[in-house]
Tab-separated table of C-alpha atoms and ligand atoms in Angstrom:
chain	number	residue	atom	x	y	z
A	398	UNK	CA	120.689	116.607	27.234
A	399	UNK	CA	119.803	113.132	25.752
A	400	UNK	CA	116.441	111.069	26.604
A	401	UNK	CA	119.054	109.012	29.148
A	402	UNK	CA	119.597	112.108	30.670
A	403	UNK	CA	115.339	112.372	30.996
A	404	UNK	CA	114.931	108.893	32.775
A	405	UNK	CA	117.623	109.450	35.176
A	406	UNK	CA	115.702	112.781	35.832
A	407	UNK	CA	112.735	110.687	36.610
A	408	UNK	CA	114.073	108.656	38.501
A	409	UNK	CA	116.068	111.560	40.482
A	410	UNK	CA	112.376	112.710	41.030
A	411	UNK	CA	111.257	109.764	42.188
A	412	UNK	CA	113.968	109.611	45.360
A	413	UNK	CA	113.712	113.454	46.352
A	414	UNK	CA	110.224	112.825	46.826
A	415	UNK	CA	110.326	109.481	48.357
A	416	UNK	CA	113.098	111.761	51.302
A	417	UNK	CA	110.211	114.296	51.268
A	418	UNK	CA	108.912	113.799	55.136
A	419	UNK	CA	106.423	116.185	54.834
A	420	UNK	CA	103.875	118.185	52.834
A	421	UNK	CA	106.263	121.438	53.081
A	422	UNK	CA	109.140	118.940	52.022
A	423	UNK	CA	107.645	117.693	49.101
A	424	UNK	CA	106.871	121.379	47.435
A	425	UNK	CA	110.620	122.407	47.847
A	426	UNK	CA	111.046	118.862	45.483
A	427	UNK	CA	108.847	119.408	43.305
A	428	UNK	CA	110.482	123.138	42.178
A	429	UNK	CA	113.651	121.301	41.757
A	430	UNK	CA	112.248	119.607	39.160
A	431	UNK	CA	109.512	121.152	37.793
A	432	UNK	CA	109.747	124.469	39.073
A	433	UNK	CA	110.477	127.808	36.750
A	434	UNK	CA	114.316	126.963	37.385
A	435	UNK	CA	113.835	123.334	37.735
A	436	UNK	CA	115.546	120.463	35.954
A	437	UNK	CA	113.106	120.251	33.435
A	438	UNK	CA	113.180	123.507	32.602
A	439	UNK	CA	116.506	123.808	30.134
A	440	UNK	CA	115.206	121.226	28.075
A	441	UNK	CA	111.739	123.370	26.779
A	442	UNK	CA	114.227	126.260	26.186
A	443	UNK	CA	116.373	123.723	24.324
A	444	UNK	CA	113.047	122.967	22.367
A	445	UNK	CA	112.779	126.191	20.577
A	446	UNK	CA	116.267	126.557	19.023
A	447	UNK	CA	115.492	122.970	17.409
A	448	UNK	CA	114.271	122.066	13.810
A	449	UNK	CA	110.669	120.540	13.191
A	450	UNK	CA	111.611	116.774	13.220
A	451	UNK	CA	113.543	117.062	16.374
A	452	UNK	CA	111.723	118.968	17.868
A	453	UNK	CA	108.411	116.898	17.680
A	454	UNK	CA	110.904	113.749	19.323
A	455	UNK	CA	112.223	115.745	21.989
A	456	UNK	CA	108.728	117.122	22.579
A	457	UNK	CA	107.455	113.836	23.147
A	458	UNK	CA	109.947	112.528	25.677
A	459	UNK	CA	109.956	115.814	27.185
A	460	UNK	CA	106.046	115.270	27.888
A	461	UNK	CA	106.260	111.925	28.754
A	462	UNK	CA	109.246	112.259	31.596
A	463	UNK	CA	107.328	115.573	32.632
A	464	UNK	CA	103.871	113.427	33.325
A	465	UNK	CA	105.769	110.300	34.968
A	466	UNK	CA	107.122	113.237	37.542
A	467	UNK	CA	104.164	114.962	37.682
A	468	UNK	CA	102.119	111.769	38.664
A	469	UNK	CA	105.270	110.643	41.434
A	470	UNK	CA	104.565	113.721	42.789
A	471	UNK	CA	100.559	113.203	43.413
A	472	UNK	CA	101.176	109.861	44.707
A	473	UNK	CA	103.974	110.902	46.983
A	474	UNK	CA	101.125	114.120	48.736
A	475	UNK	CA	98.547	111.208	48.708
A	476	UNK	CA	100.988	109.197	50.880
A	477	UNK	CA	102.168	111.734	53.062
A	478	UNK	CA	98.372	113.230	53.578
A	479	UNK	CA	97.580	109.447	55.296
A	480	UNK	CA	100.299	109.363	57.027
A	481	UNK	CA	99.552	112.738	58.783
A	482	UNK	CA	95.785	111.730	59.209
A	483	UNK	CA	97.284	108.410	60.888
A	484	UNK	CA	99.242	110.393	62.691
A	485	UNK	CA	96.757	112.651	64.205
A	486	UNK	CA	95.037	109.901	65.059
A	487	UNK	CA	96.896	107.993	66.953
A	488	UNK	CA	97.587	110.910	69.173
A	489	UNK	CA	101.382	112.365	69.236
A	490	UNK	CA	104.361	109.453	68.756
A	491	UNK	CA	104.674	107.426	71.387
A	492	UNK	CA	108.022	107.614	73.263
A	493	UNK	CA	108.154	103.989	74.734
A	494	UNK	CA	111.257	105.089	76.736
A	495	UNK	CA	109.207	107.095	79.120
A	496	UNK	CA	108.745	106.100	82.592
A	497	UNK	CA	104.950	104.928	83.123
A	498	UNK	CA	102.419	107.972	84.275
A	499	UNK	CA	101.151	106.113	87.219
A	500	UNK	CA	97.054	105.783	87.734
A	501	UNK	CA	95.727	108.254	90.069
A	502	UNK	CA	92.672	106.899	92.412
A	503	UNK	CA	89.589	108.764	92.910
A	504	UNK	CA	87.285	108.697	96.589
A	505	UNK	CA	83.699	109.367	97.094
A	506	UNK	CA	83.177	113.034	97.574
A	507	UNK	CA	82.309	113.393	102.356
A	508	UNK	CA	78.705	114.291	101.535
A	509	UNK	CA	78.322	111.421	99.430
A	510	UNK	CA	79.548	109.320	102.192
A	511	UNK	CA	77.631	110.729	104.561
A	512	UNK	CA	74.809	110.213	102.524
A	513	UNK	CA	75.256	107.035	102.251
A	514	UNK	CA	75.678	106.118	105.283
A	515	UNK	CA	72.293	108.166	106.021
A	516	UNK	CA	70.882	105.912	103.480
A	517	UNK	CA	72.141	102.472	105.025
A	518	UNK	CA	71.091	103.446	108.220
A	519	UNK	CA	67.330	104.742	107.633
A	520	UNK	CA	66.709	101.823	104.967
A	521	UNK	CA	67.581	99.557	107.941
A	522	UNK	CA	64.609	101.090	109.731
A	523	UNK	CA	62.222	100.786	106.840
A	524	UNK	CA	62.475	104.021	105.500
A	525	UNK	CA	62.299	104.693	101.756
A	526	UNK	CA	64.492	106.952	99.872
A	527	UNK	CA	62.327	109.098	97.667
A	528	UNK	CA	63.329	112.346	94.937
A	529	UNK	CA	61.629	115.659	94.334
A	530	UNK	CA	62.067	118.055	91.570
A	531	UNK	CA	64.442	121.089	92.651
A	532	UNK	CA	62.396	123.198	90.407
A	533	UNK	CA	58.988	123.561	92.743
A	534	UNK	CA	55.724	125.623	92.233
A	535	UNK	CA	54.589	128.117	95.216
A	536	UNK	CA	52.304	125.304	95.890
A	537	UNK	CA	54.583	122.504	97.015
A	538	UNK	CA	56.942	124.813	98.133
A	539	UNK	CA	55.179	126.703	100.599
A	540	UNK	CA	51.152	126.640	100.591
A	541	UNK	CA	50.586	122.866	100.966
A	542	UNK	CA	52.962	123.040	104.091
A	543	UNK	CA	50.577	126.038	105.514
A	544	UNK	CA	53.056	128.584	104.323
A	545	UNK	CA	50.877	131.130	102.231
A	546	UNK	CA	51.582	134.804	100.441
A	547	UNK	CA	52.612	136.877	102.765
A	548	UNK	CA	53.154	134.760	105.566
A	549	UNK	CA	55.952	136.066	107.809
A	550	UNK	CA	57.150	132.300	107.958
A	551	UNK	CA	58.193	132.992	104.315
A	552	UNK	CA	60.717	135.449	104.880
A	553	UNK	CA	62.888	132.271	107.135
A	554	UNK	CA	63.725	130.742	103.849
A	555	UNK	CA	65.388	133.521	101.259
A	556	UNK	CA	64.106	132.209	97.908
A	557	UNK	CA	65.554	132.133	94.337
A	558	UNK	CA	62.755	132.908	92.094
A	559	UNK	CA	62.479	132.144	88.389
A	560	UNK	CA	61.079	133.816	85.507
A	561	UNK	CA	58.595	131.305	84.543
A	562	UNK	CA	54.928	130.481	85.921
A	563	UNK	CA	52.761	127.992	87.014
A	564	UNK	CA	49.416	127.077	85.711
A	565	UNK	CA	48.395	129.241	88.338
A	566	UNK	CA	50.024	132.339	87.341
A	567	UNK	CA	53.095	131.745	90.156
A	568	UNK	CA	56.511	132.376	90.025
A	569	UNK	CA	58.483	129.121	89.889
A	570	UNK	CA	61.620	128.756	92.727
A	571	UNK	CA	64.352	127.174	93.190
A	572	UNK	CA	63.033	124.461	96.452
A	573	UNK	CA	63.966	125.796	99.607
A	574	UNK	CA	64.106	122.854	101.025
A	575	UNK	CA	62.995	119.194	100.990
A	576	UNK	CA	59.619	119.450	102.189
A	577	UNK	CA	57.887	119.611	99.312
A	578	UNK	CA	58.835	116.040	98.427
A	579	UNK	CA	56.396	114.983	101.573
A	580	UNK	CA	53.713	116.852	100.053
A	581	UNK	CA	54.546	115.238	96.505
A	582	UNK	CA	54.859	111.743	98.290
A	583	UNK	CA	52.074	111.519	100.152
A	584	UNK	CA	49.436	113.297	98.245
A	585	UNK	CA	49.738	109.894	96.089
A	586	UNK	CA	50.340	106.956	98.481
A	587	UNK	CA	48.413	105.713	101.265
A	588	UNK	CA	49.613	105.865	104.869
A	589	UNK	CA	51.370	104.553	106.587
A	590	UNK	CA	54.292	106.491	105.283
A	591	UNK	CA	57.636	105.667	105.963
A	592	UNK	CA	60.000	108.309	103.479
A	593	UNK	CA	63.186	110.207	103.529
A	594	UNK	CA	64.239	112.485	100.642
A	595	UNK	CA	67.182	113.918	100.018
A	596	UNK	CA	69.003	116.201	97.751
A	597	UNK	CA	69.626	119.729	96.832
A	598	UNK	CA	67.808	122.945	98.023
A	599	UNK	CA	68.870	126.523	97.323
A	600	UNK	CA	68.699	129.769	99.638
A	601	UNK	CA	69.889	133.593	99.238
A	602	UNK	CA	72.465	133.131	101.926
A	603	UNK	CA	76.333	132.934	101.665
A	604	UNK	CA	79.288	132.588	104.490
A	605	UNK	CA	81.108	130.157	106.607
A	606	UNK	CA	78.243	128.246	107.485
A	607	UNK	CA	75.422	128.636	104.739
A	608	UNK	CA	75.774	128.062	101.201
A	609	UNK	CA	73.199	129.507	98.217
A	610	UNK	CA	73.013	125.575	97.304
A	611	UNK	CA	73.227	122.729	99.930
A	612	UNK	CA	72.084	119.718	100.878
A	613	UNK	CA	68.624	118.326	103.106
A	614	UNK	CA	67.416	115.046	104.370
A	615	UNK	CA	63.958	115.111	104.873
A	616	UNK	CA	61.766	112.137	106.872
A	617	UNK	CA	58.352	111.464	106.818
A	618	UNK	CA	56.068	108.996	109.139
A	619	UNK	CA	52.918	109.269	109.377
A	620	UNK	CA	50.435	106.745	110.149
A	621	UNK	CA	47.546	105.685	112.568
A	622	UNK	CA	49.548	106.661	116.142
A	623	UNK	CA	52.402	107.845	115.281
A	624	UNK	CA	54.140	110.286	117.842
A	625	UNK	CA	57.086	112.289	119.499
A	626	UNK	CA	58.254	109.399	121.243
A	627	UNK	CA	58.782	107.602	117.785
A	628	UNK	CA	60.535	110.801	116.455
A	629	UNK	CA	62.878	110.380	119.479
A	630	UNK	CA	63.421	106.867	119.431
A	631	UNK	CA	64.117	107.323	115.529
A	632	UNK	CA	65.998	110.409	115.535
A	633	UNK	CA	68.516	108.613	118.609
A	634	UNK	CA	68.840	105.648	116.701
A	635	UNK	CA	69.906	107.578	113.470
A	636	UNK	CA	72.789	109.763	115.204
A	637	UNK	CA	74.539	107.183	117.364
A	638	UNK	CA	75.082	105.309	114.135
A	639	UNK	CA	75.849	108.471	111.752
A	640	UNK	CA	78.283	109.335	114.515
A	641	UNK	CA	79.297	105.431	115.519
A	642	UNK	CA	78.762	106.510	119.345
A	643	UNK	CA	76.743	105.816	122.484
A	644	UNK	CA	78.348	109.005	123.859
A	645	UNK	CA	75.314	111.210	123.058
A	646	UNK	CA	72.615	113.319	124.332
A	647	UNK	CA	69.369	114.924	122.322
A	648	UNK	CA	67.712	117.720	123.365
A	649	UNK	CA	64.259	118.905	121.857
A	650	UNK	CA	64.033	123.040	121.636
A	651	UNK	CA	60.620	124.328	121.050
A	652	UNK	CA	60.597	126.003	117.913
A	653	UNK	CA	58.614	127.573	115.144
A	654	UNK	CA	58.103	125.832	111.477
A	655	UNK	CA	54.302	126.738	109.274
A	656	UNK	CA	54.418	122.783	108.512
A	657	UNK	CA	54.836	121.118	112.028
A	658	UNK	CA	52.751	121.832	115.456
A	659	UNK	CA	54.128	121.785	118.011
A	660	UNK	CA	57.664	121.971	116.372
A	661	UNK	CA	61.148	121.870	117.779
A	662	UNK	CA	64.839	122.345	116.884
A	663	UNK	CA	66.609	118.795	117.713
A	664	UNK	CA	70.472	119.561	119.752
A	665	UNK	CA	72.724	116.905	120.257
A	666	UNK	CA	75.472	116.875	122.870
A	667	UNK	CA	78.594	114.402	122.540
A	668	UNK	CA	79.773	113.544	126.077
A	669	UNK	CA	83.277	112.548	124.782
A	670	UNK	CA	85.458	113.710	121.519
A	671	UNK	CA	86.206	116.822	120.252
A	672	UNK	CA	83.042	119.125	120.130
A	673	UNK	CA	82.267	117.332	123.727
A	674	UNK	CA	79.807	119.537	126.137
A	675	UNK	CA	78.458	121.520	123.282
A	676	UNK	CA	74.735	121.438	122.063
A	677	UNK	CA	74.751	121.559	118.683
A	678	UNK	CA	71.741	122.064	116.221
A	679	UNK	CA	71.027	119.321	113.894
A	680	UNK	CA	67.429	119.097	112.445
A	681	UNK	CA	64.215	120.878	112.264
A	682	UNK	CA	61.321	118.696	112.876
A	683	UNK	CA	57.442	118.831	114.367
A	684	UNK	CA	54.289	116.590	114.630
A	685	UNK	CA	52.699	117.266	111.096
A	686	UNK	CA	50.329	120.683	111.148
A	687	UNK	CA	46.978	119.291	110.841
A	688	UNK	CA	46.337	121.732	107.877
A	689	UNK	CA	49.294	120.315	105.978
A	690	UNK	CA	47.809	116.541	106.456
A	691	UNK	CA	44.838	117.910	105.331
A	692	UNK	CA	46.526	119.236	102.202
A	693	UNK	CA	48.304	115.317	101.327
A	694	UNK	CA	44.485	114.746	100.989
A	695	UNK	CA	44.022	112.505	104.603
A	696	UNK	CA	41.756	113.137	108.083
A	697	UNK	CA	43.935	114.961	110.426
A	698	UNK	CA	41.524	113.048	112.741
A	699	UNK	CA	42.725	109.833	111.770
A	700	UNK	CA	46.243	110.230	110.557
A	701	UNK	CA	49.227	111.751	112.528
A	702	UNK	CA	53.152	111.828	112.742
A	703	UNK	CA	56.275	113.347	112.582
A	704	UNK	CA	58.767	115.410	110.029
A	705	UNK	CA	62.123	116.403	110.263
A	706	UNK	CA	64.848	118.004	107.890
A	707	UNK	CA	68.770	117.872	108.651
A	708	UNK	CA	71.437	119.691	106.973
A	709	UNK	CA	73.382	117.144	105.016
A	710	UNK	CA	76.573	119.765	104.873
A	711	UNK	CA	76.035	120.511	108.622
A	712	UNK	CA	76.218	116.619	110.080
A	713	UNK	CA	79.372	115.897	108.082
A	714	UNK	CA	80.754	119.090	109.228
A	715	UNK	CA	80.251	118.143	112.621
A	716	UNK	CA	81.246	114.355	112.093
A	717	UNK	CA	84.495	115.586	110.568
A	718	UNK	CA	85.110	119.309	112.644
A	719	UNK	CA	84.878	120.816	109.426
A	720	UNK	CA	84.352	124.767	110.126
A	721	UNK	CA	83.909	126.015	106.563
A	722	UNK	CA	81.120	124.988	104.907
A	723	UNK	CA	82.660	126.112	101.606
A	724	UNK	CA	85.159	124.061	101.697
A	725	UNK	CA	82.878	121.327	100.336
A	726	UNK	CA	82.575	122.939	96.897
A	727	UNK	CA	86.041	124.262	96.198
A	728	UNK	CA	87.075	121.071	94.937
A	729	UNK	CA	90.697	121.778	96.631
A	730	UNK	CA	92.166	118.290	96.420
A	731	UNK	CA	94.154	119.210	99.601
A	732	UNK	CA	90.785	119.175	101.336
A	733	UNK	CA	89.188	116.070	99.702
A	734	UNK	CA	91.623	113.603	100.016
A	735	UNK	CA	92.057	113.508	104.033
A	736	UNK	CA	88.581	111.790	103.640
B	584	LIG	N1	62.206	122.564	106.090
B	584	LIG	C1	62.844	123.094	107.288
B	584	LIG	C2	63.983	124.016	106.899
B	584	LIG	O1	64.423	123.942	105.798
B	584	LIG	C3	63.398	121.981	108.116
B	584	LIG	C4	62.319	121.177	108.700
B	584	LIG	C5	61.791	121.522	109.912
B	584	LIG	C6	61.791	120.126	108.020
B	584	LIG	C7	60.780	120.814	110.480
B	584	LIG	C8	60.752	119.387	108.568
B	584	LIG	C9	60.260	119.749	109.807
B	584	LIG	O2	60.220	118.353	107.953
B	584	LIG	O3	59.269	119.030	110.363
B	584	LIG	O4	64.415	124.782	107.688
């Protein structure tokens, strides 16, 4: 038990703790040496039995060695703490004998397709693509288009209502549908209007075929002499390219809408494919209600045209012989990527 003995203890120290791989690692080190049963430890008890003189030497050393450890070991944590932080960092070790994880591709969602497709097409006949809040006022929603309280028209559309008002004391909805973009549009532009909008509309209604949230496109033309023939002509145009065929018949059904008189459900009939013979539904659409141009702020006298709305979920259902309208919003990757 000789000062030799001391600096070899130091330097004993100095390689446990250098092995020491870890926080936990280190601790179990440091009692070995300065623990209650540590190395260290004999030579304090040694320190009592010894006279004055020797005792103030020993002392010394004893210090000394006991501080050089003492300091090892708070460089040693330091070192280990940064290499943990790196560590975390970087993630978890790289094993660079793994095989490569391969990169997986995404695809555009089928309504997105289909809308844009919708878009390509309509753009190329001078139609412009306009938005609408989905958050509407009574107002926009239904009494511009000549839908007011407690209209039996109102009851067609199943509305989410929300717990906050307009500045006229009126619950706020969730839109219906995209018709109140028409009202938004052209209550601030100057005919001749040329617009489709699109996007999302919500109704109380859930099964195979309806959805509480889906998709509308919504046109707009109105103008000096516009008519039923141009809604035809336009309406034609638009499916044989949305469906890339010549092999198709339309069919207007007189109908009932509050914004559109006279008004009519538009069929089509494929005479070849799949879904061939059938007349299908496709849009909603009218010459614009004379109260409802009156409400965009023009001279029903003067200014005249056409509206329709189409299911965006229901054309790519029928493009694709989808069935299951849900199936759109399940995200089931078995679904998604046949498209
Ligand atoms: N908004 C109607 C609906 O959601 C669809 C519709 C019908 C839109 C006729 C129109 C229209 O613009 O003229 O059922």
């Amino acid at each position: 038990m000789n000062s030799e003995n001391l600096n070899n203890l130091v330097k004993e120290a100095k390689n446990a703790f250098r092995l020491a791989l870890n926080v936990a690692e280190l601790e179990n080190a440091k009692a070995k040496f300065l623990g209650k049963s540590g190395a260290l430890a004999p030579y304090f008890e040694k320190l009592a039995s010894l006279e004055i003189g020797e005792k103030k030497e020993l002392g010394k050393k004893l210090n000394k060695s006991k501080l050089e450890i003492e300091k090892l070991l708070v460089g040693r944590r330091q070192q280990l703490k940064e290499t943990q932080i790196i560590k975390e960092l970087h993630g978890e070790e790289i094993d660079p004998s793994l095989p490569g994880r391969g990169k997986g591709f995404g695809g555009w969602h089928p309504l997105t397709t289909s809308l844009k497709r919708i878009e390509e097409i309509f753009q190329s006949m001078s139609f412009r693509f306009v938005d609408g809040p989905e958050i509407e006022t009574d107002w926009y929603n239904f009494t511009a288009l000549n839908n007011p309280k407690d209209h039996p028209a109102r009851s067609m559309q199943d509305t989410f209502y929300i717990n906050n008002f307009d500045s006229d004391g009126l619950k706020l909805l969730l839109r219906t549908h995209t018709s109140p973009v028409q009202v938004r549009y052209a209550s601030k532009n100057e005919p001749p209007i040329r617009i489709i909008s699109y996007g999302k509309t919500y109704r109380v209604d859930s099964d195979a075929t309806h959805s509480p949230m889906f998709h509308q496109i919504e046109g707009l033309w109105i103008g000096e002499n516009v008519n039923f023939g141009h809604l035809k002509g336009l309406y034609k145009t638009f499916l044989k390219h949305f469906f890339e065929t010549e092999d198709l018949e339309l069919r207007f059904r007189p109908s009932f809408f509050p914004f559109t008189e006279p008004s009519a459900e538009i069929d089509i009939k494929f005479s070849s494919g799949k879904l061939q013979g059938t007349w299908l539904e496709v849009a909603g659409a009218g010459q614009v209600h004379p109260s409802v141009i009156r409400n965009f702020g023009f001279d029903p006298e003067e200014i005249i045209g056409f509206a329709f709305g189409t299911g965006l979920e229901r054309l790519t259902m029928i493009r694709h012989g989808i069935t299951d309208l849900r199936l759109f919003y399940e995200n089931d990757l078995r679904f998604l990527r046949q498209f």
